[in-house]
CSV table of N, CA, C and O in Angstrom, one decimal:
chain,number,residue,atom,x,y,z
A,1,MET,N,73.3,-64.3,-40.9
A,1,MET,CA,73.4,-63.8,-42.3
A,1,MET,C,74.1,-62.4,-42.2
A,1,MET,O,73.6,-61.5,-41.6
A,2,GLU,N,75.1,-62.2,-43.0
A,2,GLU,CA,75.8,-61.0,-42.9
A,2,GLU,C,75.3,-60.1,-44.0
A,2,GLU,O,75.1,-60.5,-45.1
A,3,ASN,N,75.1,-58.8,-43.6
A,3,ASN,CA,74.6,-57.8,-44.6
A,3,ASN,C,75.7,-57.0,-45.1
A,3,ASN,O,76.5,-56.4,-44.4
A,4,LYS,N,76.0,-57.1,-46.4
A,4,LYS,CA,77.0,-56.3,-47.1
A,4,LYS,C,76.5,-55.0,-47.4
A,4,LYS,O,75.4,-54.8,-48.1
A,5,LEU,N,77.2,-53.9,-46.9
A,5,LEU,CA,76.8,-52.6,-47.2
A,5,LEU,C,77.3,-52.2,-48.5
A,5,LEU,O,78.5,-52.3,-48.8
A,6,THR,N,76.5,-51.7,-49.4
A,6,THR,CA,76.9,-51.2,-50.7
A,6,THR,C,76.8,-49.7,-50.8
A,6,THR,O,76.1,-49.1,-50.0
A,7,TYR,N,77.5,-49.1,-51.7
A,7,TYR,CA,77.6,-47.6,-51.8
A,7,TYR,C,77.3,-47.2,-53.3
A,7,TYR,O,77.5,-47.9,-54.2
A,8,SER,N,76.7,-46.0,-53.4
A,8,SER,CA,76.5,-45.4,-54.7
A,8,SER,C,77.3,-44.1,-54.7
A,8,SER,O,77.4,-43.4,-53.7
A,9,ARG,N,77.9,-43.8,-55.8
A,9,ARG,CA,78.8,-42.6,-56.0
A,9,ARG,C,77.8,-41.5,-56.4
A,9,ARG,O,77.0,-41.5,-57.2
A,10,ASN,N,78.0,-40.4,-55.6
A,10,ASN,CA,77.3,-39.2,-55.9
A,10,ASN,C,78.3,-38.0,-55.9
A,10,ASN,O,78.7,-37.5,-54.9
A,11,GLY,N,78.8,-37.8,-57.1
A,11,GLY,CA,79.9,-36.8,-57.3
A,11,GLY,C,81.1,-37.4,-56.7
A,11,GLY,O,81.6,-38.5,-57.1
A,12,ASP,N,81.7,-36.7,-55.8
A,12,ASP,CA,82.9,-37.2,-55.1
A,12,ASP,C,82.7,-38.0,-53.9
A,12,ASP,O,83.6,-38.4,-53.2
A,13,TYR,N,81.4,-38.2,-53.6
A,13,TYR,CA,81.0,-38.9,-52.3
A,13,TYR,C,80.5,-40.3,-52.6
A,13,TYR,O,79.8,-40.5,-53.5
A,14,LEU,N,80.7,-41.2,-51.6
A,14,LEU,CA,80.1,-42.5,-51.6
A,14,LEU,C,79.0,-42.5,-50.6
A,14,LEU,O,79.2,-42.2,-49.4
A,15,ILE,N,77.8,-42.7,-51.0
A,15,ILE,CA,76.6,-42.7,-50.2
A,15,ILE,C,76.2,-44.1,-49.9
A,15,ILE,O,76.0,-44.9,-50.9
A,16,PRO,N,76.0,-44.5,-48.7
A,16,PRO,CA,75.6,-45.9,-48.4
A,16,PRO,C,74.1,-46.2,-48.9
A,16,PRO,O,73.3,-45.3,-48.8
A,17,ASN,N,73.9,-47.3,-49.5
A,17,ASN,CA,72.6,-47.7,-49.9
A,17,ASN,C,71.9,-48.4,-48.7
A,17,ASN,O,72.1,-49.6,-48.5
A,18,LEU,N,71.2,-47.6,-47.9
A,18,LEU,CA,70.5,-48.1,-46.7
A,18,LEU,C,69.1,-48.5,-47.0
A,18,LEU,O,68.4,-47.8,-47.7
A,19,THR,N,68.7,-49.6,-46.5
A,19,THR,CA,67.3,-50.1,-46.6
A,19,THR,C,66.8,-50.6,-45.3
A,19,THR,O,67.6,-51.1,-44.5
A,20,LEU,N,65.6,-50.4,-45.0
A,20,LEU,CA,64.9,-50.9,-43.8
A,20,LEU,C,64.4,-52.3,-44.0
A,20,LEU,O,63.9,-52.6,-45.1
A,21,GLU,N,64.5,-53.1,-43.0
A,21,GLU,CA,63.9,-54.4,-43.1
A,21,GLU,C,62.4,-54.3,-43.0
A,21,GLU,O,61.9,-53.3,-42.5
A,22,ASP,N,61.7,-55.3,-43.6
A,22,ASP,CA,60.3,-55.2,-43.5
A,22,ASP,C,59.8,-55.2,-42.1
A,22,ASP,O,60.2,-55.9,-41.2
A,23,GLN,N,58.9,-54.2,-41.9
A,23,GLN,CA,58.3,-54.1,-40.5
A,23,GLN,C,57.0,-54.8,-40.5
A,23,GLN,O,56.3,-54.9,-41.5
A,24,PRO,N,56.6,-55.3,-39.3
A,24,PRO,CA,55.3,-56.0,-39.2
A,24,PRO,C,54.2,-55.0,-39.5
A,24,PRO,O,54.3,-53.8,-39.3
A,25,SER,N,53.1,-55.5,-40.0
A,25,SER,CA,52.0,-54.7,-40.3
A,25,SER,C,51.1,-54.2,-39.1
A,25,SER,O,50.2,-53.4,-39.2
A,26,GLN,N,51.5,-54.8,-38.0
A,26,GLN,CA,50.7,-54.5,-36.8
A,26,GLN,C,51.0,-53.0,-36.4
A,26,GLN,O,52.1,-52.5,-36.5
A,27,SER,N,49.9,-52.3,-35.9
A,27,SER,CA,50.1,-50.9,-35.5
A,27,SER,C,50.4,-50.8,-34.0
A,27,SER,O,50.0,-51.8,-33.3
A,28,LEU,N,51.0,-49.7,-33.6
A,28,LEU,CA,51.3,-49.5,-32.2
A,28,LEU,C,50.0,-49.1,-31.5
A,28,LEU,O,49.3,-48.3,-32.0
A,29,GLY,N,49.9,-49.5,-30.3
A,29,GLY,CA,48.9,-49.1,-29.4
A,29,GLY,C,49.3,-47.9,-28.5
A,29,GLY,O,50.4,-47.3,-28.7
A,30,LYS,N,48.5,-47.6,-27.5
A,30,LYS,CA,48.8,-46.5,-26.6
A,30,LYS,C,50.1,-46.5,-26.0
A,30,LYS,O,50.9,-45.5,-26.0
A,31,TYR,N,50.5,-47.7,-25.4
A,31,TYR,CA,51.7,-47.8,-24.7
A,31,TYR,C,53.0,-47.8,-25.6
A,31,TYR,O,54.0,-47.2,-25.2
A,32,GLY,N,52.9,-48.4,-26.8
A,32,GLY,CA,54.0,-48.3,-27.7
A,32,GLY,C,54.2,-46.9,-28.2
A,32,GLY,O,55.4,-46.5,-28.3
A,33,ARG,N,53.2,-46.2,-28.4
A,33,ARG,CA,53.3,-44.8,-28.9
A,33,ARG,C,53.9,-43.9,-27.7
A,33,ARG,O,54.7,-43.0,-28.0
A,34,MET,N,53.5,-44.2,-26.5
A,34,MET,CA,54.0,-43.4,-25.4
A,34,MET,C,55.5,-43.7,-25.2
A,34,MET,O,56.3,-42.8,-24.9
A,35,ARG,N,55.9,-44.9,-25.3
A,35,ARG,CA,57.3,-45.3,-25.2
A,35,ARG,C,58.1,-44.6,-26.3
A,35,ARG,O,59.2,-44.1,-26.1
A,36,ARG,N,57.6,-44.7,-27.5
A,36,ARG,CA,58.3,-44.0,-28.7
A,36,ARG,C,58.5,-42.5,-28.4
A,36,ARG,O,59.6,-42.0,-28.6
A,37,LYS,N,57.5,-41.9,-27.9
A,37,LYS,CA,57.6,-40.4,-27.6
A,37,LYS,C,58.6,-40.2,-26.5
A,37,LYS,O,59.5,-39.3,-26.6
A,38,TYR,N,58.6,-41.0,-25.5
A,38,TYR,CA,59.6,-40.9,-24.4
A,38,TYR,C,61.0,-41.1,-24.9
A,38,TYR,O,61.9,-40.3,-24.6
A,39,LEU,N,61.2,-42.1,-25.7
A,39,LEU,CA,62.6,-42.4,-26.2
A,39,LEU,C,63.1,-41.2,-27.0
A,39,LEU,O,64.2,-40.8,-26.9
A,40,ARG,N,62.2,-40.7,-27.9
A,40,ARG,CA,62.6,-39.7,-28.8
A,40,ARG,C,62.9,-38.4,-28.1
A,40,ARG,O,63.9,-37.7,-28.4
A,41,GLU,N,62.2,-38.1,-27.0
A,41,GLU,CA,62.4,-36.8,-26.3
A,41,GLU,C,63.4,-36.9,-25.2
A,41,GLU,O,64.1,-35.9,-24.9
A,42,HIS,N,63.5,-38.0,-24.5
A,42,HIS,CA,64.3,-38.1,-23.3
A,42,HIS,C,65.5,-39.0,-23.4
A,42,HIS,O,66.4,-39.0,-22.5
A,43,ARG,N,65.5,-39.9,-24.3
A,43,ARG,CA,66.6,-40.9,-24.5
A,43,ARG,C,67.1,-40.9,-25.9
A,43,ARG,O,67.0,-42.0,-26.6
A,44,PRO,N,67.5,-39.8,-26.5
A,44,PRO,CA,67.8,-39.8,-27.9
A,44,PRO,C,68.9,-40.8,-28.4
A,44,PRO,O,68.9,-41.3,-29.5
A,45,ALA,N,69.9,-41.1,-27.5
A,45,ALA,CA,70.9,-42.0,-27.9
A,45,ALA,C,70.3,-43.4,-28.1
A,45,ALA,O,70.6,-44.1,-29.1
A,46,LEU,N,69.5,-43.9,-27.1
A,46,LEU,CA,68.8,-45.2,-27.3
A,46,LEU,C,67.9,-45.2,-28.4
A,46,LEU,O,67.8,-46.2,-29.2
A,47,TRP,N,67.2,-44.1,-28.6
A,47,TRP,CA,66.3,-43.9,-29.8
A,47,TRP,C,67.0,-44.1,-31.1
A,47,TRP,O,66.6,-44.9,-31.9
A,48,ALA,N,68.2,-43.5,-31.2
A,48,ALA,CA,69.0,-43.5,-32.4
A,48,ALA,C,69.5,-45.0,-32.6
A,48,ALA,O,69.5,-45.5,-33.7
A,49,GLU,N,70.0,-45.6,-31.5
A,49,GLU,CA,70.6,-46.9,-31.6
A,49,GLU,C,69.5,-47.9,-32.1
A,49,GLU,O,69.8,-48.7,-33.0
A,50,LEU,N,68.3,-47.9,-31.5
A,50,LEU,CA,67.2,-48.8,-31.9
A,50,LEU,C,66.8,-48.5,-33.3
A,50,LEU,O,66.5,-49.5,-34.0
A,51,THR,N,66.7,-47.3,-33.7
A,51,THR,CA,66.3,-46.9,-35.0
A,51,THR,C,67.3,-47.4,-36.1
A,51,THR,O,66.9,-48.1,-37.1
A,52,VAL,N,68.5,-47.1,-35.9
A,52,VAL,CA,69.6,-47.5,-36.8
A,52,VAL,C,69.7,-49.1,-36.9
A,52,VAL,O,69.9,-49.6,-38.0
A,53,SER,N,69.6,-49.7,-35.8
A,53,SER,CA,69.7,-51.2,-35.8
A,53,SER,C,68.4,-51.9,-36.4
A,53,SER,O,68.4,-53.1,-36.6
A,54,GLY,N,67.3,-51.1,-36.5
A,54,GLY,CA,66.1,-51.7,-37.0
A,54,GLY,C,65.3,-52.4,-36.0
A,54,GLY,O,64.4,-53.2,-36.3
A,55,LYS,N,65.6,-52.2,-34.7
A,55,LYS,CA,65.0,-52.9,-33.6
A,55,LYS,C,63.9,-52.1,-32.9
A,55,LYS,O,63.3,-52.5,-32.0
A,56,LEU,N,63.7,-50.8,-33.3
A,56,LEU,CA,62.8,-49.9,-32.6
A,56,LEU,C,61.4,-50.4,-32.6
A,56,LEU,O,60.7,-50.5,-31.6
A,57,PHE,N,60.9,-50.8,-33.8
A,57,PHE,CA,59.5,-51.2,-33.9
A,57,PHE,C,59.2,-52.5,-33.1
A,57,PHE,O,58.2,-52.6,-32.4
A,58,SER,N,60.1,-53.5,-33.1
A,58,SER,CA,60.0,-54.7,-32.3
A,58,SER,C,60.0,-54.4,-30.8
A,58,SER,O,59.3,-55.0,-30.0
A,59,HIS,N,60.9,-53.4,-30.4
A,59,HIS,CA,60.9,-53.0,-29.0
A,59,HIS,C,59.6,-52.4,-28.6
A,59,HIS,O,59.1,-52.7,-27.5
A,60,LEU,N,59.1,-51.5,-29.4
A,60,LEU,CA,57.8,-50.8,-29.1
A,60,LEU,C,56.7,-51.8,-29.1
A,60,LEU,O,55.8,-51.7,-28.2
A,61,LEU,N,56.6,-52.8,-29.9
A,61,LEU,CA,55.6,-53.8,-29.9
A,61,LEU,C,55.7,-54.7,-28.6
A,61,LEU,O,54.7,-55.0,-28.0
A,62,GLU,N,56.9,-55.0,-28.2
A,62,GLU,CA,57.1,-55.7,-27.0
A,62,GLU,C,56.6,-54.9,-25.8
A,62,GLU,O,56.0,-55.5,-24.9
A,63,ILE,N,56.9,-53.7,-25.7
A,63,ILE,CA,56.5,-52.8,-24.6
A,63,ILE,C,54.9,-52.8,-24.6
A,63,ILE,O,54.3,-52.9,-23.6
A,64,GLU,N,54.3,-52.6,-25.8
A,64,GLU,CA,52.9,-52.6,-25.9
A,64,GLU,C,52.3,-53.9,-25.4
A,64,GLU,O,51.3,-53.9,-24.6
A,65,ARG,N,52.8,-55.0,-25.8
A,65,ARG,CA,52.3,-56.4,-25.4
A,65,ARG,C,52.4,-56.5,-23.9
A,65,ARG,O,51.5,-56.9,-23.2
A,66,THR,N,53.6,-56.2,-23.4
A,66,THR,CA,53.9,-56.4,-22.0
A,66,THR,C,53.0,-55.5,-21.1
A,66,THR,O,52.4,-55.9,-20.1
A,67,ALA,N,52.8,-54.3,-21.5
A,67,ALA,CA,52.0,-53.3,-20.8
A,67,ALA,C,50.5,-53.8,-20.8
A,67,ALA,O,49.8,-53.7,-19.7
A,68,SER,N,50.0,-54.2,-21.9
A,68,SER,CA,48.6,-54.7,-22.0
A,68,SER,C,48.4,-55.9,-21.1
A,68,SER,O,47.4,-56.0,-20.4
A,69,GLU,N,49.3,-56.8,-21.2
A,69,GLU,CA,49.2,-58.0,-20.3
A,69,GLU,C,49.2,-57.7,-18.9
A,69,GLU,O,48.5,-58.2,-18.1
A,70,ARG,N,50.1,-56.8,-18.5
A,70,ARG,CA,50.2,-56.4,-17.1
A,70,ARG,C,49.0,-55.7,-16.6
A,70,ARG,O,48.5,-55.9,-15.5
A,71,LEU,N,48.4,-54.8,-17.5
A,71,LEU,CA,47.2,-54.2,-17.1
A,71,LEU,C,46.0,-55.2,-16.9
A,71,LEU,O,45.3,-55.1,-16.0
A,72,ASP,N,46.0,-56.2,-17.8
A,72,ASP,CA,44.9,-57.2,-17.7
A,72,ASP,C,45.1,-58.0,-16.4
A,72,ASP,O,44.1,-58.5,-15.9
A,73,ARG,N,46.3,-58.2,-16.0
A,73,ARG,CA,46.5,-59.0,-14.7
A,73,ARG,C,46.3,-58.2,-13.5
A,73,ARG,O,45.8,-58.7,-12.5
A,74,MET,N,46.6,-56.9,-13.6
A,74,MET,CA,46.5,-56.0,-12.4
A,74,MET,C,45.0,-55.6,-12.1
A,74,MET,O,44.7,-55.4,-10.9
A,75,MET,N,44.2,-55.4,-13.1
A,75,MET,CA,42.9,-54.8,-12.9
A,75,MET,C,42.0,-55.6,-12.0
A,75,MET,O,41.4,-55.1,-11.1
A,76,PRO,N,41.9,-57.0,-12.2
A,76,PRO,CA,41.1,-57.7,-11.3
A,76,PRO,C,41.5,-57.7,-9.8
A,76,PRO,O,40.7,-57.6,-8.9
A,77,GLU,N,42.8,-57.7,-9.6
A,77,GLU,CA,43.4,-57.6,-8.2
A,77,GLU,C,43.0,-56.2,-7.6
A,77,GLU,O,42.6,-56.2,-6.4
A,78,LEU,N,43.3,-55.2,-8.4
A,78,LEU,CA,43.0,-53.8,-7.8
A,78,LEU,C,41.5,-53.7,-7.6
A,78,LEU,O,41.1,-53.1,-6.6
A,79,ALA,N,40.7,-54.2,-8.5
A,79,ALA,CA,39.2,-54.0,-8.3
A,79,ALA,C,38.7,-54.8,-7.1
A,79,ALA,O,37.9,-54.3,-6.3
A,80,ARG,N,39.3,-56.0,-6.9
A,80,ARG,CA,38.9,-56.8,-5.7
A,80,ARG,C,39.3,-56.1,-4.4
A,80,ARG,O,38.5,-56.0,-3.5
A,81,SER,N,40.5,-55.5,-4.4
A,81,SER,CA,41.0,-54.8,-3.2
A,81,SER,C,40.2,-53.5,-2.9
A,81,SER,O,40.1,-53.1,-1.8
A,82,ALA,N,39.6,-52.9,-4.0
A,82,ALA,CA,38.8,-51.7,-3.8
A,82,ALA,C,37.4,-52.0,-3.5
A,82,ALA,O,36.6,-51.1,-3.3
A,83,GLY,N,37.0,-53.3,-3.5
A,83,GLY,CA,35.6,-53.6,-3.2
A,83,GLY,C,34.7,-53.5,-4.4
A,83,GLY,O,33.5,-53.4,-4.2
A,84,VAL,N,35.2,-53.6,-5.6
A,84,VAL,CA,34.3,-53.5,-6.7
A,84,VAL,C,33.7,-54.9,-7.0
A,84,VAL,O,34.5,-55.9,-7.2
A,85,THR,N,32.4,-55.0,-7.0
A,85,THR,CA,31.7,-56.3,-7.3
A,85,THR,C,30.7,-56.1,-8.3
A,85,THR,O,30.3,-55.0,-8.6
A,86,GLU,N,30.1,-57.2,-8.8
A,86,GLU,CA,29.0,-57.2,-9.8
A,86,GLU,C,27.8,-56.6,-9.1
A,86,GLU,O,27.0,-55.9,-9.7
A,87,SER,N,27.6,-56.9,-7.8
A,87,SER,CA,26.4,-56.4,-7.1
A,87,SER,C,26.5,-54.9,-7.0
A,87,SER,O,25.5,-54.2,-7.1
A,88,LEU,N,27.7,-54.4,-6.8
A,88,LEU,CA,27.9,-52.9,-6.7
A,88,LEU,C,27.6,-52.3,-8.1
A,88,LEU,O,26.9,-51.2,-8.2
A,89,LYS,N,28.0,-53.0,-9.1
A,89,LYS,CA,27.7,-52.5,-10.5
A,89,LYS,C,26.2,-52.4,-10.7
A,89,LYS,O,25.7,-51.5,-11.4
A,90,ALA,N,25.4,-53.4,-10.2
A,90,ALA,CA,24.0,-53.4,-10.4
A,90,ALA,C,23.3,-52.3,-9.5
A,90,ALA,O,22.4,-51.7,-10.0
A,91,SER,N,23.8,-52.2,-8.3
A,91,SER,CA,23.1,-51.3,-7.4
A,91,SER,C,23.5,-49.8,-7.5
A,91,SER,O,22.7,-48.9,-7.3
A,92,ASP,N,24.8,-49.6,-7.8
A,92,ASP,CA,25.3,-48.2,-7.9
A,92,ASP,C,26.3,-48.1,-9.0
A,92,ASP,O,27.5,-48.1,-8.8
A,93,PRO,N,25.8,-48.0,-10.3
A,93,PRO,CA,26.7,-48.0,-11.4
A,93,PRO,C,27.7,-46.8,-11.4
A,93,PRO,O,28.8,-46.9,-11.9
A,94,MET,N,27.3,-45.6,-10.9
A,94,MET,CA,28.2,-44.5,-10.9
A,94,MET,C,29.4,-44.7,-10.0
A,94,MET,O,30.5,-44.4,-10.3
A,95,LYS,N,29.1,-45.3,-8.8
A,95,LYS,CA,30.2,-45.6,-7.9
A,95,LYS,C,31.1,-46.7,-8.4
A,95,LYS,O,32.3,-46.6,-8.3
A,96,TRP,N,30.5,-47.7,-9.1
A,96,TRP,CA,31.3,-48.8,-9.7
A,96,TRP,C,32.2,-48.2,-10.8
A,96,TRP,O,33.4,-48.5,-10.8
A,97,THR,N,31.7,-47.3,-11.6
A,97,THR,CA,32.5,-46.7,-12.7
A,97,THR,C,33.6,-45.8,-12.1
A,97,THR,O,34.8,-45.9,-12.6
A,98,GLY,N,33.3,-45.1,-11.0
A,98,GLY,CA,34.4,-44.3,-10.4
A,98,GLY,C,35.5,-45.2,-9.8
A,98,GLY,O,36.7,-44.9,-10.0
A,99,LEU,N,35.1,-46.3,-9.2
A,99,LEU,CA,36.1,-47.2,-8.6
A,99,LEU,C,36.9,-47.8,-9.7
A,99,LEU,O,38.1,-48.0,-9.5
A,100,MET,N,36.3,-48.3,-10.8
A,100,MET,CA,37.0,-48.9,-11.8
A,100,MET,C,38.0,-47.9,-12.5
A,100,MET,O,39.1,-48.3,-12.9
A,101,ASN,N,37.5,-46.7,-12.7
A,101,ASN,CA,38.4,-45.7,-13.2
A,101,ASN,C,39.6,-45.4,-12.3
A,101,ASN,O,40.8,-45.3,-12.8
A,102,THR,N,39.4,-45.4,-11.0
A,102,THR,CA,40.5,-45.3,-10.1
A,102,THR,C,41.5,-46.4,-10.2
A,102,THR,O,42.7,-46.2,-10.2
A,103,CYS,N,40.9,-47.6,-10.2
A,103,CYS,CA,41.8,-48.8,-10.4
A,103,CYS,C,42.6,-48.8,-11.6
A,103,CYS,O,43.8,-49.1,-11.6
A,104,LYS,N,42.0,-48.4,-12.8
A,104,LYS,CA,42.7,-48.3,-14.0
A,104,LYS,C,43.8,-47.3,-13.9
A,104,LYS,O,44.9,-47.5,-14.4
A,105,ALA,N,43.5,-46.1,-13.3
A,105,ALA,CA,44.5,-45.1,-13.2
A,105,ALA,C,45.7,-45.5,-12.4
A,105,ALA,O,46.9,-45.3,-12.7
A,106,GLN,N,45.4,-46.3,-11.3
A,106,GLN,CA,46.5,-46.8,-10.4
A,106,GLN,C,47.4,-47.8,-11.2
A,106,GLN,O,48.6,-47.8,-11.2
A,107,ALA,N,46.7,-48.7,-12.0
A,107,ALA,CA,47.5,-49.7,-12.7
A,107,ALA,C,48.3,-49.0,-13.8
A,107,ALA,O,49.5,-49.4,-14.0
A,108,GLU,N,47.7,-48.1,-14.5
A,108,GLU,CA,48.5,-47.4,-15.6
A,108,GLU,C,49.7,-46.6,-15.0
A,108,GLU,O,50.7,-46.5,-15.6
A,109,GLU,N,49.5,-46.0,-13.8
A,109,GLU,CA,50.6,-45.3,-13.2
A,109,GLU,C,51.8,-46.2,-12.9
A,109,GLU,O,52.9,-45.9,-13.2
A,110,MET,N,51.5,-47.4,-12.5
A,110,MET,CA,52.6,-48.4,-12.2
A,110,MET,C,53.2,-48.8,-13.5
A,110,MET,O,54.4,-49.0,-13.6
A,111,ILE,N,52.4,-49.1,-14.6
A,111,ILE,CA,52.9,-49.5,-15.9
A,111,ILE,C,53.8,-48.4,-16.5
A,111,ILE,O,54.9,-48.7,-17.0
A,112,LEU,N,53.4,-47.2,-16.4
A,112,LEU,CA,54.2,-46.1,-16.9
A,112,LEU,C,55.5,-46.0,-16.2
A,112,LEU,O,56.5,-45.8,-16.9
A,113,ALA,N,55.5,-46.1,-14.9
A,113,ALA,CA,56.8,-46.0,-14.2
A,113,ALA,C,57.7,-47.2,-14.5
A,113,ALA,O,58.9,-47.0,-14.6
A,114,GLU,N,57.2,-48.4,-14.6
A,114,GLU,CA,58.0,-49.6,-14.8
A,114,GLU,C,58.4,-49.8,-16.3
A,114,GLU,O,59.5,-50.3,-16.5
A,115,LEU,N,57.6,-49.5,-17.2
A,115,LEU,CA,57.8,-49.9,-18.6
A,115,LEU,C,58.1,-48.7,-19.5
A,115,LEU,O,59.0,-48.8,-20.4
A,116,ILE,N,57.3,-47.7,-19.4
A,116,ILE,CA,57.4,-46.6,-20.4
A,116,ILE,C,58.5,-45.6,-20.1
A,116,ILE,O,59.3,-45.3,-20.9
A,117,TYR,N,58.6,-45.2,-18.9
A,117,TYR,CA,59.5,-44.1,-18.5
A,117,TYR,C,60.8,-44.7,-17.8
A,117,TYR,O,61.3,-44.1,-16.8
A,118,SER,N,61.3,-45.8,-18.2
A,118,SER,CA,62.5,-46.4,-17.6
A,118,SER,C,63.5,-46.6,-18.7
A,118,SER,O,63.3,-46.6,-19.8
Protein backbone atom coordinates (compact mmCIF):
# COMPACT_ATOMS: atom_id res chain seq x y z
CA MET A 1 0.00 0.00 0.00
CA GLU A 2 1.51 3.30 -1.07
CA ASN A 3 1.31 6.26 1.27
CA LYS A 4 0.63 9.54 -0.53
CA LEU A 5 2.24 12.45 1.22
CA THR A 6 0.04 15.52 1.40
CA TYR A 7 1.00 19.09 2.19
CA SER A 8 -0.56 22.09 3.88
CA ARG A 9 0.27 25.62 2.85
CA ASN A 10 1.63 27.80 5.62
CA GLY A 11 2.32 31.22 4.14
CA ASP A 12 4.82 30.66 1.32
CA TYR A 13 5.78 27.19 2.56
CA LEU A 14 4.35 23.74 1.97
CA ILE A 15 4.50 21.72 5.19
CA PRO A 16 4.11 17.92 4.92
CA ASN A 17 1.18 16.41 6.81
CA LEU A 18 3.05 13.74 8.74
CA THR A 19 1.30 11.18 10.88
CA LEU A 20 2.62 8.28 12.90
CA GLU A 21 1.24 4.82 12.43
CA ASP A 22 -0.56 3.34 15.41
CA GLN A 23 1.96 1.98 17.87
CA PRO A 24 1.35 -1.16 19.92
CA SER A 25 0.07 -0.52 23.42
CA GLN A 26 2.80 -2.72 24.88
CA SER A 27 5.33 -0.85 26.99
CA LEU A 28 9.08 -1.22 26.70
CA GLY A 29 11.00 -3.16 29.29
CA LYS A 30 14.50 -2.70 30.62
CA TYR A 31 16.34 -3.89 27.52
CA GLY A 32 14.17 -1.95 25.06
CA ARG A 33 14.74 1.25 27.01
CA MET A 34 18.49 0.59 27.18
CA ARG A 35 18.63 0.04 23.40
CA ARG A 36 16.64 3.22 22.81
CA LYS A 37 19.05 5.24 24.95
CA TYR A 38 22.07 3.69 23.21
CA LEU A 39 20.71 4.45 19.74
CA ARG A 40 19.81 8.01 20.66
CA GLU A 41 23.21 8.78 22.19
CA HIS A 42 25.64 6.73 20.10
CA ARG A 43 23.96 5.90 16.77
CA PRO A 44 21.97 9.03 15.88
CA ALA A 45 21.75 8.20 12.16
CA LEU A 46 20.20 4.79 12.83
CA TRP A 47 17.98 6.35 15.50
CA ALA A 48 16.71 8.94 13.01
CA GLU A 49 16.20 6.36 10.25
CA LEU A 50 14.18 4.05 12.49
CA THR A 51 12.18 6.94 13.91
CA VAL A 52 11.29 8.45 10.53
CA SER A 53 10.40 5.08 9.01
CA GLY A 54 8.16 4.24 11.99
CA LYS A 55 10.13 1.09 12.76
CA LEU A 56 11.77 2.22 16.00
CA PHE A 57 9.16 0.86 18.41
CA SER A 58 8.93 -2.52 16.69
CA HIS A 59 12.76 -2.72 16.70
CA LEU A 60 12.86 -1.96 20.43
CA LEU A 61 10.15 -4.53 21.17
CA GLU A 62 12.08 -7.15 19.20
CA ILE A 63 15.26 -6.37 21.18
CA GLU A 64 13.28 -6.61 24.43
CA ARG A 65 11.74 -9.97 23.47
CA THR A 66 15.03 -11.43 22.26
CA ALA A 67 16.98 -10.26 25.31
CA SER A 68 14.39 -11.66 27.72
CA GLU A 69 14.30 -15.01 25.93
CA ARG A 70 18.08 -15.21 25.88
CA LEU A 71 18.28 -14.41 29.61
CA ASP A 72 15.71 -17.12 30.36
CA ARG A 73 17.75 -19.66 28.36
CA MET A 74 21.13 -18.68 29.81
CA MET A 75 20.27 -18.52 33.51
CA PRO A 76 19.73 -22.26 34.10
CA GLU A 77 22.96 -23.12 32.27
CA LEU A 78 25.00 -20.56 34.19
CA ALA A 79 23.43 -21.60 37.50
CA ARG A 80 24.20 -25.25 36.82
CA SER A 81 27.81 -24.48 35.93
CA ALA A 82 28.19 -22.36 39.11
CA GLY A 83 26.91 -25.21 41.27
CA VAL A 84 23.64 -23.56 42.26
CA THR A 85 21.17 -26.18 43.46
CA GLU A 86 17.92 -26.32 45.40
CA SER A 87 19.73 -28.00 48.28
CA LEU A 88 22.16 -25.05 48.41
CA LYS A 89 19.17 -22.73 48.45
CA ALA A 90 17.79 -24.57 51.49
CA SER A 91 21.08 -24.91 53.35
CA ASP A 92 22.76 -21.54 52.59
CA PRO A 93 20.30 -18.98 51.16
CA MET A 94 22.82 -16.11 51.23
CA LYS A 95 25.38 -18.05 49.18
CA TRP A 96 22.63 -19.15 46.77
CA THR A 97 21.50 -15.53 46.34
CA GLY A 98 25.05 -14.36 45.72
CA LEU A 99 25.67 -17.05 43.11
CA MET A 100 22.37 -16.34 41.36
CA ASN A 101 23.16 -12.61 41.27
CA THR A 102 26.57 -13.40 39.77
CA CYS A 103 24.98 -15.63 37.12
CA LYS A 104 22.44 -12.94 36.22
CA ALA A 105 25.19 -10.31 35.95
CA GLN A 106 27.18 -12.58 33.62
CA ALA A 107 24.15 -13.27 31.45
CA GLU A 108 23.21 -9.60 31.26
CA GLU A 109 26.77 -8.63 30.34
CA MET A 110 26.63 -10.98 27.35
CA ILE A 111 23.17 -9.72 26.35
CA LEU A 112 24.30 -6.09 26.54
CA ALA A 113 27.33 -6.78 24.36
CA GLU A 114 25.40 -8.81 21.76
CA LEU A 115 22.06 -7.01 21.52
CA ILE A 116 22.02 -3.62 23.16
CA TYR A 117 25.41 -2.09 22.33
CA SER A 118 25.86 -3.42 18.80
